[in-house]
Amino acid sequence: MTPRAPGAAAPSGGPLLLGVRHHGPGSARAVLAALEAARPRAVLVEGPPEGDALLPLAADGRMRPPVALLAHAVDDPGRAAFWPMAEFSPEWVAIRWALAHAVPVRFVDLPAANSLAMRERPEDGQDDGDLGIDPIGILAGTAGYDDPERWWEDVVEHRSQAGARTDACAPFAALAEAMTALREAYGDGGHPQDAVREACMRLRLRSARKEFGDDIAVVCGAWHVPALAARTTVAADRSLLRGIPRIRTELTWVPWTHRRLARRSGYGAGIESPGWYGHLFGSPDRPVERWMTRVAGLLRGEDMPVSSAHVIEAVRLAGTLAALRGRPAVGLAEATDAVRAVMCGGSDVPLALVHDRLVVGEILGEVPDGAPAVPLQRDLTRQQRSLRLGPEAEPRELELDLRKDNDAARSRLLHRLRLLDVSWGTPAAGRGSTGTFRESWRLRWEPELLVRVAEAGVWGTTVLGAATARAESDAVSASSLAEVTTLAEQCLLAGLPEALPVVMRALADRAALDADVGHLADALPALARSMRYGDVRSTGTTALGEVAVGLARRVCVGLPPACTGLDAESADLARRRLDGVHGAIGLLGDAVGADGLTERWTGTLRRLASRDTVAPPVRGRATRVLLDEGRATEEEAARLMALALSPGAPPAEAAAWIEGFVGGASGGGMLLVHDTRLLGLVDAWLTGIPAETFTGVLPLLRRTFASYEPGVRRTLGELVRRGPGPGRAAGGGGTPAPGFGEGLDEERADAVTPVVRLLLGLPAPEERAVAG
């Protein structure tokens, strides 16, 4: 006996096939009406059969959509797939109806064990977006619509409720007829797995009919309805399933978000407006008025002047637009246009907020504790609760004070998860103190992180154990010194004392074998920071300090030769390395074996500053560091600058020296403001550059001085204009600073006066005399 055509009245005509569009509120309402009218003995829903045991959880009051079935391979958790369901999903409505009426409900589709084994990419979904053709798009184009979403709204979402009560199955009959025509025209040109899936569906439908008879309702994608109604043999269907691969899988319910429903790739379901669809499903009466009220509330919360009059006018405009466009009811396009014109003043900026917060929305579903989960997930959930750090869909800024026990525990958890590639939190620049007792994080929970947690489960059953095992494995397999030093820093941040011995052995081995001074210089700052973190977090770092001091001494010996014969790019890298090493040595002052390290570093800086063969940016920065640390007097710094800016020095090299000395965030601008002697040297060199070479050094000079604050640049300009020195600012006759002229060059000033008058719109002196 073949399934009856959708909409047939006789219950003996075969199972009731309810073809739907996944995540459509109109389809969901139609499914609910059809189930209420037909009252089937069993309900079959498109989905993996392994999920049957999880269906009773949908009746749990703590289960709040959107949620998703997560299936992943036991031996390869990264191979996973989701079956998302929202409150307005027809499948979810069918499941809830069946559980509420004590009607057996089962999934009917290809098992996840087979679909995951057949899938090359774990992010391949099973919704309409995977079809080789877009049936909704074809139907919309045939009807003269250029937007499939708008066609679906007009034909299904906005159909009258009166029509639905007259014949609850009429929409499904129309969709089945349309899909049959499409499959006849285009063949079974869907997803490559469709033939196998549909064969499995037919076999499971036959099995259900043997158990319950023909009084069965099947809720599936509309595309599959013609295939389920087709006359086939059991042997033919089984032949399609013969030999398909299979892997061991585990399934559970996981929370989902509206934003994930809105994505068209990856794990998303491709719904452009889940927030709008949820509103339509939850507001059967006066949906437009309720929507405009929600929009007004959102905008008022952002201090925009929106009143009830705006709401009334927006509702009227939306209705007028729908009538002019020949639509049966107000759709999202009309509502959006009305909001833009009436509430947003024609601006798309507040409209983008409405789209993000309401049209898409950021609702995070909830799953009860009874849902299966890997042990690592259970431990993570327990810690989230104990630390009062629950997952949220909305981005959240978190400021931590590591002197507080709870904040320190939160920090360790977030760092351990990052080490496991579960990037729930991302370190951010803090708004408050910049000390090491403060940490700032940006938190955002994504459903995919549950897959990451499942993958990380291979390392252990607790977050601490898994992070420790992962750190030890990474230390052994690390191929460079920088990787191990970064890992040592992560271990201290994450509080992994058991992993540190393994990491330290790997660090000592890599440091002993690595002869590249650049690699040693790159590794040293991370080690020094790790020691500081150890002090803050009460972690022993004696072994770490010994390795760091040994690296620092090797850097002191090898850095000057490594800074010679460099091109511009390599010289800039060497300058940044010098800064990093200087900061690191400052943190190693109390480390074991660090006696005399500061003096050795001072000697290294002097060699870098005085050798002509060293790259100019490095020489300039070494000179500046010596001056700032009081290791060089102002006279010595001025002498080194004079040598670097002497007429015999190539202008490009001199400009690079200046950039190293006063460039970047080193506070060089204020140094020139307060030391007029150095400013005079720079000014004299700059004014003496030949015209033919000035253009070549100008970009470098612009980059150097553009980094200063506007106030600093303005002050420097004033000092250069009036010539800093005793008595000069007041117009006295004092001795000008080196590099500044003795007085005003009146001939040069007179040459630009006419141009300035023309720019300001002032009359020339002779014109003013005639007018007088």
Coordinates of N, CA, C and O in Angstrom, one line a residue, residues 342-459:
V342 N 10.5 55.9 9.3 CA 9.7 56.5 10.4 C 10.6 56.6 11.6 O 10.6 57.7 12.3
M343 N 11.2 55.5 12.0 CA 11.9 55.5 13.3 C 13.4 55.8 13.2 O 14.0 56.2 14.2
C344 N 14.0 55.6 12.1 CA 15.4 55.7 11.9 C 15.8 57.0 11.1 O 17.0 57.2 10.9
G345 N 14.8 57.8 10.7 CA 15.1 59.0 10.0 C 15.8 58.7 8.7 O 16.6 59.6 8.2
G346 N 15.6 57.6 8.1 CA 16.3 57.3 6.8 C 17.7 56.8 6.9 O 18.3 56.5 5.9
S347 N 18.2 56.6 8.2 CA 19.5 56.2 8.4 C 19.6 54.7 8.5 O 18.8 54.0 9.1
D348 N 20.6 54.1 7.9 CA 20.9 52.6 8.0 C 21.7 52.3 9.2 O 21.8 51.1 9.5
V349 N 22.2 53.2 10.0 CA 23.0 52.9 11.2 C 22.1 52.3 12.3 O 22.4 51.2 12.7
P350 N 21.0 53.0 12.7 CA 20.2 52.4 13.7 C 19.4 51.2 13.2 O 19.1 50.2 13.9
L351 N 19.2 51.2 11.8 CA 18.5 50.0 11.2 C 19.4 48.8 11.3 O 18.9 47.7 11.5
A352 N 20.7 48.9 11.3 CA 21.6 47.8 11.4 C 21.5 47.2 12.8 O 21.6 46.0 13.0
L353 N 21.3 48.1 13.8 CA 21.1 47.6 15.2 C 19.8 46.8 15.3 O 19.7 45.7 15.9
V354 N 18.7 47.2 14.6 CA 17.5 46.5 14.6 C 17.6 45.2 14.0 O 17.1 44.1 14.5
H355 N 18.4 45.1 12.9 CA 18.6 43.8 12.2 C 19.4 42.9 13.1 O 19.0 41.7 13.2
D356 N 20.4 43.4 13.7 CA 21.3 42.5 14.5 C 20.5 42.0 15.8 O 20.6 40.8 16.1
R357 N 19.8 42.9 16.5 CA 19.2 42.5 17.7 C 17.9 41.8 17.6 O 17.5 41.0 18.4
L358 N 17.1 42.2 16.6 CA 15.7 41.7 16.5 C 15.5 40.8 15.3 O 14.9 39.7 15.4
V359 N 15.9 41.3 14.1 CA 15.7 40.4 12.9 C 16.4 39.1 13.0 O 15.9 38.1 12.7
V360 N 17.7 39.2 13.4 CA 18.5 38.0 13.6 C 18.3 37.5 15.1 O 17.8 36.4 15.4
G361 N 18.7 38.4 16.0 CA 18.5 38.1 17.4 C 19.7 37.3 18.0 O 20.4 36.6 17.2
E362 N 19.8 37.3 19.3 CA 20.9 36.5 19.9 C 20.3 35.7 21.1 O 20.6 35.9 22.2
I363 N 19.5 34.7 20.7 CA 18.9 33.9 21.7 C 19.7 32.6 21.8 O 20.0 32.0 20.8
L364 N 20.1 32.2 23.0 CA 20.9 31.0 23.3 C 20.0 30.0 23.9 O 19.4 30.3 25.0
G365 N 19.8 28.8 23.3 CA 19.0 27.8 23.9 C 19.5 27.2 25.1 O 20.7 27.4 25.5
E366 N 18.7 26.3 25.8 CA 19.2 25.7 27.0 C 18.8 24.2 26.9 O 17.8 23.8 26.2
V367 N 19.7 23.4 27.5 CA 19.5 21.9 27.4 C 19.6 21.4 28.9 O 20.5 21.8 29.6
P368 N 18.7 20.5 29.3 CA 18.7 20.0 30.6 C 20.0 19.2 31.0 O 20.6 18.7 30.0
D369 N 20.2 19.0 32.2 CA 21.4 18.2 32.7 C 21.3 16.8 32.3 O 22.4 16.1 32.2
G370 N 20.1 16.3 32.0 CA 20.0 14.9 31.7 C 20.5 14.5 30.3 O 20.6 13.3 30.0
A371 N 20.8 15.5 29.5 CA 21.3 15.2 28.1 C 22.7 14.6 28.2 O 23.6 15.0 29.0
P372 N 23.0 13.5 27.4 CA 24.3 12.9 27.4 C 25.4 13.9 27.1 O 25.2 14.9 26.3
A373 N 26.6 13.7 27.6 CA 27.7 14.6 27.3 C 29.0 13.9 27.6 O 29.0 13.0 28.5
V374 N 30.1 14.3 27.0 CA 31.4 13.6 27.2 C 31.8 14.1 28.6 O 31.4 15.2 29.1
P375 N 32.6 13.3 29.3 CA 33.1 13.7 30.7 C 33.7 15.1 30.7 O 33.5 15.8 31.7
L376 N 34.5 15.4 29.7 CA 35.1 16.8 29.7 C 34.1 17.9 29.7 O 34.2 18.9 30.4
Q377 N 33.0 17.7 28.9 CA 31.9 18.7 28.9 C 31.2 18.8 30.3 O 30.9 19.9 30.7
R378 N 31.1 17.7 30.9 CA 30.4 17.7 32.3 C 31.3 18.5 33.3 O 30.8 19.3 34.1
D379 N 32.6 18.2 33.2 CA 33.5 19.0 34.1 C 33.5 20.4 33.8 O 33.5 21.3 34.7
L380 N 33.5 20.8 32.5 CA 33.5 22.2 32.1 C 32.2 22.9 32.6 O 32.2 24.0 33.2
T381 N 31.0 22.2 32.5 CA 29.8 22.7 33.0 C 29.8 22.9 34.5 O 29.3 23.9 35.0
R382 N 30.4 22.0 35.2 CA 30.5 22.1 36.7 C 31.3 23.3 37.0 O 30.9 24.1 37.9
Q383 N 32.4 23.5 36.4 CA 33.3 24.7 36.7 C 32.6 26.0 36.3 O 32.7 27.0 37.0
Q384 N 31.9 26.0 35.2 CA 31.2 27.2 34.8 C 30.2 27.6 35.9 O 30.0 28.8 36.2
R385 N 29.5 26.6 36.5 CA 28.5 27.0 37.5 C 29.2 27.4 38.8 O 28.8 28.4 39.4
S386 N 30.2 26.7 39.2 CA 30.9 27.0 40.4 C 31.6 28.4 40.4 O 31.7 29.1 41.4
L387 N 32.0 28.8 39.2 CA 32.7 30.1 39.0 C 31.7 31.2 38.6 O 32.1 32.3 38.4
R388 N 30.4 30.8 38.5 CA 29.4 31.8 38.0 C 29.8 32.5 36.7 O 29.8 33.7 36.6
L389 N 30.2 31.6 35.8 CA 30.7 32.1 34.5 C 30.0 31.3 33.4 O 30.6 30.5 32.6
G390 N 28.7 31.4 33.3 CA 27.9 30.7 32.3 C 28.1 31.2 30.9 O 28.4 32.3 30.7
P391 N 27.9 30.3 29.9 CA 28.0 30.7 28.5 C 26.9 31.6 28.1 O 25.7 31.5 28.6
E392 N 27.2 32.6 27.3 CA 26.2 33.6 26.8 C 26.5 33.8 25.3 O 27.6 33.8 24.8
A393 N 25.4 34.0 24.6 CA 25.5 34.2 23.1 C 26.0 35.6 22.8 O 26.7 35.8 21.9
E394 N 25.6 36.6 23.6 CA 26.0 37.9 23.4 C 27.5 38.1 23.8 O 27.9 37.5 24.9
P395 N 28.3 38.9 23.1 CA 29.7 39.1 23.5 C 29.7 39.8 24.9 O 28.8 40.6 25.2
R396 N 30.7 39.4 25.7 CA 30.7 39.9 27.1 C 32.2 40.3 27.4 O 33.1 39.5 27.1
E397 N 32.3 41.5 28.0 CA 33.7 41.9 28.5 C 33.8 41.5 29.9 O 32.9 41.7 30.8
L398 N 34.9 40.9 30.2 CA 35.2 40.4 31.6 C 36.5 40.9 32.1 O 37.6 40.7 31.5
E399 N 36.4 41.6 33.2 CA 37.6 42.1 33.9 C 37.9 41.3 35.1 O 37.1 41.1 35.9
L400 N 39.2 40.8 35.2 CA 39.6 39.9 36.3 C 40.7 40.6 37.1 O 41.6 41.1 36.6
D401 N 40.5 40.4 38.4 CA 41.6 40.8 39.4 C 42.2 39.5 40.0 O 41.5 38.8 40.7
L402 N 43.4 39.2 39.6 CA 44.0 37.9 39.9 C 44.3 37.8 41.4 O 44.7 36.7 41.8
R403 N 44.1 38.8 42.1 CA 44.3 38.7 43.6 C 43.1 38.1 44.3 O 43.2 37.7 45.4
K404 N 42.0 38.0 43.6 CA 40.8 37.4 44.1 C 40.7 36.0 43.6 O 41.0 35.6 42.5
D405 N 40.4 35.1 44.6 CA 40.5 33.6 44.3 C 39.5 33.3 43.1 O 39.9 32.5 42.2
N406 N 38.3 33.8 43.1 CA 37.4 33.4 42.1 C 37.8 33.9 40.7 O 37.7 33.2 39.7
D407 N 38.3 35.1 40.6 CA 38.8 35.7 39.4 C 40.1 34.9 38.9 O 40.2 34.7 37.7
A408 N 40.9 34.5 39.8 CA 42.1 33.8 39.4 C 41.7 32.4 38.9 O 42.3 31.9 37.9
A409 N 40.7 31.8 39.5 CA 40.2 30.5 39.0 C 39.5 30.7 37.6 O 39.7 29.8 36.7
R410 N 38.8 31.7 37.4 CA 38.3 32.0 36.1 C 39.3 32.1 35.0 O 39.3 31.6 33.9
S411 N 40.4 32.9 35.4 CA 41.5 33.1 34.5 C 42.1 31.7 34.1 O 42.4 31.5 32.9
R412 N 42.4 30.9 35.1 CA 43.0 29.6 34.8 C 42.1 28.7 33.9 O 42.6 28.1 32.9
L413 N 40.8 28.8 34.1 CA 39.9 28.0 33.3 C 39.9 28.5 31.8 O 40.0 27.7 30.9
L414 N 39.9 29.8 31.6 CA 39.9 30.3 30.3 C 41.2 30.0 29.5 O 41.2 29.7 28.4
H415 N 42.3 30.1 30.3 CA 43.6 29.8 29.7 C 43.7 28.3 29.3 O 44.3 28.0 28.3
R416 N 43.2 27.5 30.2 CA 43.2 26.0 29.9 C 42.4 25.7 28.7 O 42.8 24.9 27.8
L417 N 41.3 26.3 28.5 CA 40.4 26.1 27.4 C 41.1 26.6 26.1 O 41.0 25.9 25.1
R418 N 41.8 27.7 26.2 CA 42.5 28.2 25.0 C 43.6 27.2 24.6 O 43.9 27.0 23.4
L419 N 44.3 26.6 25.6 CA 45.3 25.7 25.3 C 44.7 24.4 24.6 O 45.4 23.8 23.8
L420 N 43.5 24.1 24.9 CA 42.8 23.0 24.3 C 42.1 23.4 23.0 O 41.3 22.6 22.5
D421 N 42.3 24.6 22.5 CA 41.7 25.1 21.3 C 40.2 25.3 21.4 O 39.4 25.3 20.4
V422 N 39.7 25.5 22.7 CA 38.3 25.9 22.9 C 38.3 27.4 23.2 O 38.4 27.8 24.4
S423 N 38.3 28.2 22.2 CA 38.5 29.7 22.4 C 37.2 30.4 22.8 O 36.6 31.2 22.0
W424 N 36.7 30.0 24.0 CA 35.5 30.7 24.5 C 35.9 32.2 24.8 O 35.1 33.1 24.6
G425 N 37.1 32.4 25.4 CA 37.5 33.7 25.7 C 38.7 34.2 24.9 O 39.6 33.3 24.6
T426 N 38.8 35.4 24.6 CA 39.9 36.0 23.9 C 40.5 37.1 24.7 O 39.8 38.0 25.1
P427 N 41.8 37.1 25.1 CA 42.4 38.2 25.8 C 42.2 39.5 25.1 O 42.3 39.6 23.9
A428 N 41.9 40.5 25.9 CA 41.7 41.9 25.3 C 42.4 42.9 26.2 O 42.9 42.6 27.3
A429 N 42.6 44.1 25.6 CA 43.3 45.2 26.3 C 42.3 45.7 27.4 O 41.2 45.9 27.1
G430 N 42.8 45.7 28.6 CA 42.0 46.1 29.7 C 41.7 47.6 29.7 O 42.5 48.4 29.3
R431 N 40.6 48.0 30.3 CA 40.2 49.4 30.4 C 40.8 50.0 31.7 O 40.9 51.2 31.9
G432 N 41.2 49.2 32.6 CA 41.7 49.7 33.9 C 43.2 49.6 34.0 O 43.9 50.0 33.2
S433 N 43.6 49.0 35.1 CA 45.1 48.9 35.4 C 45.7 48.1 34.3 O 45.2 47.1 33.9
T434 N 47.0 48.5 34.0 CA 47.8 47.7 33.1 C 48.7 46.7 33.8 O 49.6 46.1 33.2
G435 N 48.6 46.6 35.1 CA 49.5 45.8 35.9 C 49.2 44.3 35.6 O 48.2 43.9 35.0
T436 N 50.2 43.5 36.1 CA 50.0 42.0 35.9 C 48.9 41.4 36.8 O 48.6 40.2 36.6
F437 N 48.4 42.1 37.7 CA 47.3 41.6 38.5 C 45.9 41.7 37.8 O 44.9 41.3 38.3
R438 N 45.9 42.3 36.6 CA 44.7 42.5 35.9 C 44.7 41.7 34.6 O 45.7 41.6 33.9
E439 N 43.5 41.2 34.2 CA 43.3 40.6 33.0 C 42.0 41.0 32.4 O 41.0 41.1 33.2
S440 N 41.9 41.1 31.1 CA 40.6 41.5 30.4 C 40.4 40.4 29.4 O 41.3 40.0 28.6
W441 N 39.1 40.0 29.3 CA 38.7 39.0 28.3 C 37.5 39.4 27.6 O 36.6 40.1 28.1
R442 N 37.4 38.9 26.4 CA 36.1 39.1 25.6 C 35.5 37.7 25.4 O 36.2 36.8 24.7
L443 N 34.4 37.4 26.0 CA 33.8 36.1 26.0 C 32.6 36.1 25.0 O 31.9 37.0 24.9
R444 N 32.6 35.0 24.3 CA 31.4 34.7 23.4 C 31.3 33.2 23.1 O 32.2 32.6 22.6
W445 N 30.2 32.7 23.5 CA 30.0 31.2 23.4 C 29.4 30.9 22.0 O 28.4 31.5 21.6
E446 N 30.0 30.0 21.3 CA 29.5 29.6 20.0 C 29.2 28.1 20.1 O 29.9 27.3 20.8
P447 N 28.1 27.6 19.4 CA 27.8 26.2 19.5 C 28.9 25.3 19.0 O 29.1 24.2 19.5
E448 N 29.7 25.7 18.1 CA 30.8 24.9 17.6 C 31.8 24.5 18.7 O 32.6 23.5 18.6
L449 N 31.9 25.3 19.8 CA 32.8 25.0 20.9 C 32.5 23.7 21.5 O 33.4 23.1 22.1
L450 N 31.3 23.3 21.4 CA 30.9 21.9 22.0 C 31.6 20.8 21.2 O 32.0 19.8 21.8
V451 N 31.8 21.0 19.9 CA 32.6 20.1 19.1 C 34.0 20.1 19.5 O 34.7 19.1 19.7
R452 N 34.5 21.3 19.8 CA 35.9 21.5 20.3 C 36.1 20.8 21.6 O 37.2 20.1 21.8
V453 N 35.1 20.9 22.5 CA 35.2 20.2 23.7 C 35.2 18.7 23.5 O 36.0 18.0 24.2
A454 N 34.4 18.2 22.6 CA 34.4 16.8 22.4 C 35.7 16.3 21.8 O 36.2 15.2 22.2
E455 N 36.3 17.1 20.9 CA 37.6 16.8 20.4 C 38.7 16.8 21.5 O 39.5 15.9 21.5
A456 N 38.6 17.7 22.4 CA 39.6 17.8 23.5 C 39.4 16.7 24.5 O 40.3 16.4 25.3
G457 N 38.3 16.0 24.4 CA 38.1 14.9 25.3 C 39.1 13.7 25.2 O 39.2 12.9 26.1
V458 N 39.8 13.7 24.1 CA 40.8 12.6 23.9 C 42.0 12.9 24.8 O 42.8 11.9 25.1
W459 N 42.1 14.1 25.4 CA 43.3 14.4 26.2 C 43.0 14.1 27.7 O 43.9 14.1 28.5

